Structure formats: structure tokens, C-alpha cells
Amino acid sequence: MGEHCYWEGDEIQWRVYYLSLEYYMGRSLTNTMINLGIQSACDEALYQLGLDIEELEALEEDAGLGNGGLGRLAACFLDSMATLGMAAYGYGIRYEYGIFAQKIKNGEQVEEPDDWLRFGNPWEKARPEYMIPVNFYGRVEDTPQGKKWVDTQIVFAMPYDNPIPGYKNNVVNTMRLWSAKSTNNFDLKFFNDGDYIQAVLDRNQSENISRVLYPNDNFFEGKELRLNRVSCGPTLQHHQASGSVAQIVRTSSTLPTVALQLNDTHPSMAIPELMRILMDIEGLTWARAWDICVKTCAYTNHTVLPEALERWPTSMLEHILPRHLQIIYEINHHHLQEVAKRWPGDMDRMGRMSLVEEHGEKRINMAHLAIVGAHAVNGVAAIHSEIIKRDLFQGLLRDRFQNKTNGITPRRWLLLCNPTLADAVAEKIGEEWVVHLDQLTKLKPLVNDSGFLRIIQVTKQENKMRLAKQLEQDYGVKINPSSMFDIQVKRIHEYKRQLLNCMHIITLYNRIKANPGGSFVPRTVMIGGKAAPGYHTAKQIIRLICSVAQVVNNDPIVGDRLKVIYLENYRVTLAEQIIPAADLSEQLSTAGTEASGTGNMKFMLNGALTIGTLDGANIEMMEEMGRENIFIFGMTVEEVEELKRTGYDARSYYDKLPELRQCVDQIDSGFFSPNNPDQFKDLVNILMNHDRFYLFADYESYIKCQDEVNKLYQKPNEWAKKALLNIASSGKFSSDRTISEYGREIWGVEPSWEKLPAPHEPRETEDK
Ligand code: 26W
């Protein structure tokens, strides 16, 4: 888009750089055709050639360069920034292998490498002319001109550019992904030793940096991994930070016209790296460099789970990035002086607020670094932002804290994945909702329009039939297409409480078995998601769900009243097929643990009803649609904290609730694992003795709430009204709204709407 953008401040050439270690893009073909406004033309052209566009689409591999929510959010944001005409760049890493492919074999997760580049990537363009050298290791020398980082080893960062088209606005932004490329300077020692072959082989080592995405979601591993892997973490981040920052300094003369948005702490080495470049290379004073750095950087926090927070051992940083560690110490020195000024003599507080953790192995708390080095810190839903303001940095720098409730792009998550519903909506309110999702409120009066309700129902039914056919092919399970499609898809994690869902399934099963002739609301429960390969408990949860499915699906008494499917290899492309077919969306996290959630929003936009806790963005969804249109259960954040204070006793619930007891006893005794009765003892032990997420405390409320869900499902008209009100209330959750807020309140760029071309009216290009 050249030098011009549709945002005020054109003259000073505003640029936003979104720094993320993950971009969970999925496929690009359909999205590109839609945003360019050429979908039907392409469809027609292929048809004329006797080809089927859907077959072509199915050939594309997902770009799975992300784990879950954080990576998919980055992808939605790129779409919104381009659609809003912002001069924004996404910077990330071009992993040779994305998130592993999940196979379910004998009810167990097996990982296969995701060799997504095997047949090439038609969307990317290598830019060797913009390659940048990145330094590692070495030592710092004091010279009269200041600190000098010497004897370093160099790895090149090779950029690959990927187009990000805005929606029908003639804007195409860039996602630039860096790949590690070794230098040509072979270690001469090897030459002299005559070990030429070894020297060539060693070249590959440094290219491991961008080899594979780490599959951990919400879990930081700083030490346990093998040494080369361990150094890969900060190295990768430094690699990205350095490549990006050097590029930024090169293209912008006056720095604070650049905004660097840090997607969690993962790219937070950008802070000391920017300081290093400004001081050691550009020759600025500390004060001047620090002023620029803080004005430039902003940090988004995406999780409060303590085990997910990055804390790198100083011993590793010392070895790999000695100059950066020095700078971090100096940042900390200045920071602690401020703390001491504000709370004189409060050594306890100094310890808590320090960037350096001294108890046990000495580590750098990267969240503290990011907060100190950024002018804005934001959470991703209102409740989450309140929690981080209170807990992450009690009291200090409070004025930096903001909220930016997450959103999703309506292009991919309605227009692309649910064309029938998109058409039905457009038929009633026109097409402006695609770029102004608020307009969906215009559907609200139609809640009494029986014709439109019928269309909503029929659309959902068509989507369900299509999915059912696919599932029967894939899993060989007969699906009752009039059963309620009850879906929980997300990474497998204890805090997300897939086990609570599983306990509900078992409870339903027991009720059918106890009353075989009774009438039950038929359900097809689908659960999908990947477990981190090293997360034993999450893998056990998958096994349990598969074992329960085995028993339930093969019990003739149950018939078509209950079916359980474990959806293999959940990913962006599968989400696009599943979400439009959902009746019920399960959002079960313990209150206070799910920062926002974005899957919840995708289901809402596609007319599923939600059963969920008062956590993350569920709360704001409820506020938008009204409490009567969502199924809320369980403890509030305050109640969870109270329970934690007073002591949680799982056994008291087990003793009190017979249906819970029966279900736990069955899991424990091997009812679902007759060949290995001890299979699930560990899970039961966690639930009974060490459950950080209080499943039993919410069990009764959850089951009662599910009974209400069943009652409503028996009144299809009432259900459809609520589905419509869900769709009509989802406008707030467009990532266009989220990005406008980042622009206005963090980056300082105001949208100039009048300059935006109306959809469907491409403006004349003024190419130079
Ligand atoms: C270093 C290991 C690691 C890897 C990934 C730690 C933490 C993460 C992510 C921050 C986890 C994540 O994806 N968080 C999710 O972010 C979404 C987007 O804001 C939120 O909607 C989800 O609630 C949150 O879990």
C-alpha cells in the first residue's frame, strides 16, 4: 500500500508492527478470493473448465503456525488491520513444521510432524535482498565508545513475505515470516583440521532455530529440555526481535511513529534489542533510548496461569545474549529505583516487583520486563484485564493497564465458513455487516418473524446434515441428525475442564441405563483438540473421552439417544466445518482462568447457544445478549477465590452427590477401561486430591444447567429465537472493533472512515 494509509497521521508515516511467535492462518485460497471480491468469478471459471473449486480448496495445507487462541487471534488481527486500511505488518517465524498433526490410534493421541512446505508454498515470496544478520553468544567489551558485543556467532534471518488482503478495499498488507539461514563463514578450524564435511554439516544446526513450532500451549518449559532446545527459546525470540527491529530502524527515521505490539511476552526480547540498537549502534543516551523504547512498545497478556509465564534463567541469557542481559539488569536498576521512591524501605515489594527473581535459580520474569518496557499493557477481556491489573504487578504502573476485549474476523468466521447463513442475513439487512458487524442488531426485530426463524433453523439443519455425513464417513458412527450437536473444541487442558463435559456424558449414560424406556433428548457430543505432547494428564483426558465413547456408542440400550465423537486433528480448517453445525457450545473453564476465549465468539456468531461459566469473554457475551439467552453455571471468580481461601474439599461433593459418585467410581474402577482397570487412577487421584480447577464444585450446577438446555431443545421455536438473538448480539466481537480500539488507545492512530472505499467499490489504484 505504499506510503499512504487511511489513518490520520499519514504525513508522519505511521507503521504498526504486530510481533507474534504464532500465526494460526489456516488456508488462504477461499479467504483471498472472498477479500478480493472474485470468489464467484473463480467458481464460475473453474466450473466452465469442468473443475470443482471445492476440490481445489481441499488440496491446500493449513498454515498451522500456531497452537491455539493466541495464534488464531494474530491471524484475525491481520485480516482486520488490512480491512481497516492500517499500515500494519505482521512479523513472525516461518516454522518449517507447524503444529503437529494429531492421529487418534486405539483411543490415544499420536503426533505426526506437519511437513506443510513439502510441496512448496504458493503464497510466499522469499526476500533474500532483505536478509539480516543476527548475533548470538560472544561477550561484552568495555570500550571508550561504550559497550561492544564481540566474538559473536552470526545466523541470518531470511524474510518471506505473505500477502494479507483487506476486504474489498484494494489494500494488501504484508505478513513477514523469518527463517534462519546459516552463514557461509565456515569455522576455519574445521578447514584446518581437514574436517570440511563436519563444517558443512554444522551449518544445519543454526537453521534449527526456525525448524519447528513448540507445541506447548499455556506451559513454559525453560530448563527441562535438552540443551540445544533450551537455548532455542530465547534465541528464537531474539532472532525474531532482532530481525524485526533492525528492519524497523532501517525504514523509519523518527522512531516513535512506529508501534510494536508484543503478542504476549514471547517476543519481549524486542525491548532490550531495541535498546541495544539505539544505544550501541545509533549512539543514543540511555534516557533518550528508553523514552523511545517505552513509547514504541506495548504488551498484551494472554494468560494468568503461573506455569505459562516465561521466566528465563539468567545463566542461559548470559551465555546466549550477554549484552541483552546487561541491558535487562540496567532496566531493572532504574525500575527498582522508582519502586524505592514510591515505597521507601519496602524490601518485600522490591523483591516481588523486580525483573530478576532471586529465589532458587536466578531468572528474568519476562512479564515484568514487558510491563516496564511498554507504555500500554492490556488484557484480552474485561474480567481478565481486571485480574492482571490486580495480580500481575500490584499497584505499580497502574495507568498503563488497559482492556481490549478480543474479537474474530467476520469474513472467515461467517462469510467464508457459513455461506448459507451469511446469505440469509444479507437477504434481510444487506451486506454491510461484513465490515460493520454491529449491524447484526438489525436482526433483533426478526425474533418474531416465523419465516426468518424457519430459515435460521433450516440453515443449521443443512450444516448439521453435511457434518453428520462427513463424520459417518470418517468415524463409522451412525449420527442422528436431529440430535443436539453439543461441541467442545479447543486445546486439551485441565483448566478448560473437558473432564467436566466427560462427567456429564457419563451421567447421561447412567440415566439412560437406569431408565432404558425413558424419554431423553438425543445428543451427539463432540470433543476435539490437541494435547501438548509432553502433557500426560491432557493425554489421559483424551484416552478417557475415547474410552467413554467406545462404551456409549456400542451400547444397544443407548441407541441413537447419545453418541460421543472425539474429533481428530482439530485445527482452523476443521473449525470452519464444525462451528456452523453446532447447536451447543461448551465453554467450561474455571472462572478466572480463561483469559478471553475466541471460539466462544465463533459459535455465537454462527447461532449456537452457549453453556458456560462467568469467565473471560463469556461474561461480555452475556451482557450483549441478555442472561436469558445463554446458559450460565458455576462459581464466579469471587466464589472461586473464596473456595481457595477456605479450602477445597473434593470429597465433600463426592459424598453428597450420588450421580457424581457413581461416575467417579466408574472411571476409577475400570468400567470404561476393562482391559486396563488402573488406566484412569491418576485422573481420579487428581480430581479427588489435587484438583486446582475445582471440577466437583461446579458439577451439580453444570448438570442442572444441562437439564435446562435439554428442556429448551424440546421447544425448537424458542431455541431458534435464542439462536437468532445470539447472532444479532455478536457485533461487539468483531476483531475490527478490537483493532480500532488498539489503534485509537494504544498505537495512537485514528481511523479516517470517510477515506475508506465503500465495500464493492474498489478505488482507483495510484501505483507509483
Ligand atoms: C511459553 C508457552 C506458552 C505458549 C502459549 C504460554 C502461553 C501461550 C499462550 C499465551 C496461550 C494462549 O493461547 N492464550 C489464549 O489467548 C487467547 C487470545 O487472547 C485467549 O482468547 C485465550 O483465553 C487464552 O487462553
Coordinates of C-alpha atoms and ligand atoms in Angstrom, one line a residue, residues 22 67-71 73 216-221 264 266 301-303 308-310 380 406 495-496 593-598, ligand 1:
E22 CA 2.5 -17.6 16.2
N67 CA -1.0 -23.5 19.0
G68 CA -4.5 -22.1 19.7
G69 CA -6.1 -18.9 20.8
L70 CA -3.1 -16.6 20.7
G71 CA -2.0 -17.6 17.2
L73 CA -6.1 -14.1 17.3
N216 CA 3.1 -26.2 24.3
D217 CA 0.1 -24.1 24.9
N218 CA -0.1 -22.3 28.2
F219 CA 3.0 -24.1 29.5
F220 CA 6.5 -22.6 29.8
E221 CA 9.5 -25.0 29.6
D264 CA 2.4 -12.0 24.9
H266 CA 7.2 -14.4 23.6
N301 CA -1.1 -10.5 28.2
H302 CA -3.0 -13.7 27.2
T303 CA -2.9 -15.9 30.3
A308 CA 2.6 -20.3 31.4
L309 CA 4.6 -17.3 32.4
E310 CA 8.0 -17.0 30.9
V380 CA -8.0 -9.6 26.4
N406 CA -10.8 -10.0 21.8
Y495 CA -8.3 -25.6 33.3
K496 CA -10.6 -25.8 30.3
T593 CA -8.6 -19.0 34.2
E594 CA -9.6 -18.4 30.5
A595 CA -8.3 -15.0 29.6
S596 CA -10.9 -14.5 26.9
G597 CA -11.7 -17.3 24.6
T598 CA -12.4 -16.7 21.0
Ligands
26W1 C1 5.5 -20.3 26.6 C2 4.4 -21.3 26.5 C3 3.1 -20.6 26.1 C4 2.6 -20.7 24.9 C5 1.4 -20.1 24.5 C6 2.4 -19.8 27.1 C7 1.3 -19.2 26.7 C8 0.8 -19.3 25.5 C9 -0.5 -18.6 25.1 C10 -0.5 -17.2 25.7 C11 -1.7 -19.3 25.5 C12 -2.9 -18.7 24.7 O1 -3.1 -19.0 23.6 N1 -3.8 -18.0 25.4 C13 -5.1 -17.7 24.9 O2 -5.1 -16.5 24.2 C14 -6.3 -16.2 23.6 C15 -6.2 -15.0 22.8 O3 -6.1 -13.9 23.6 C16 -7.4 -16.1 24.6 O4 -8.6 -16.0 24.0 C17 -7.4 -17.4 25.5 O5 -8.4 -17.3 26.5 C18 -6.1 -17.7 26.0 O6 -6.0 -19.0 26.7

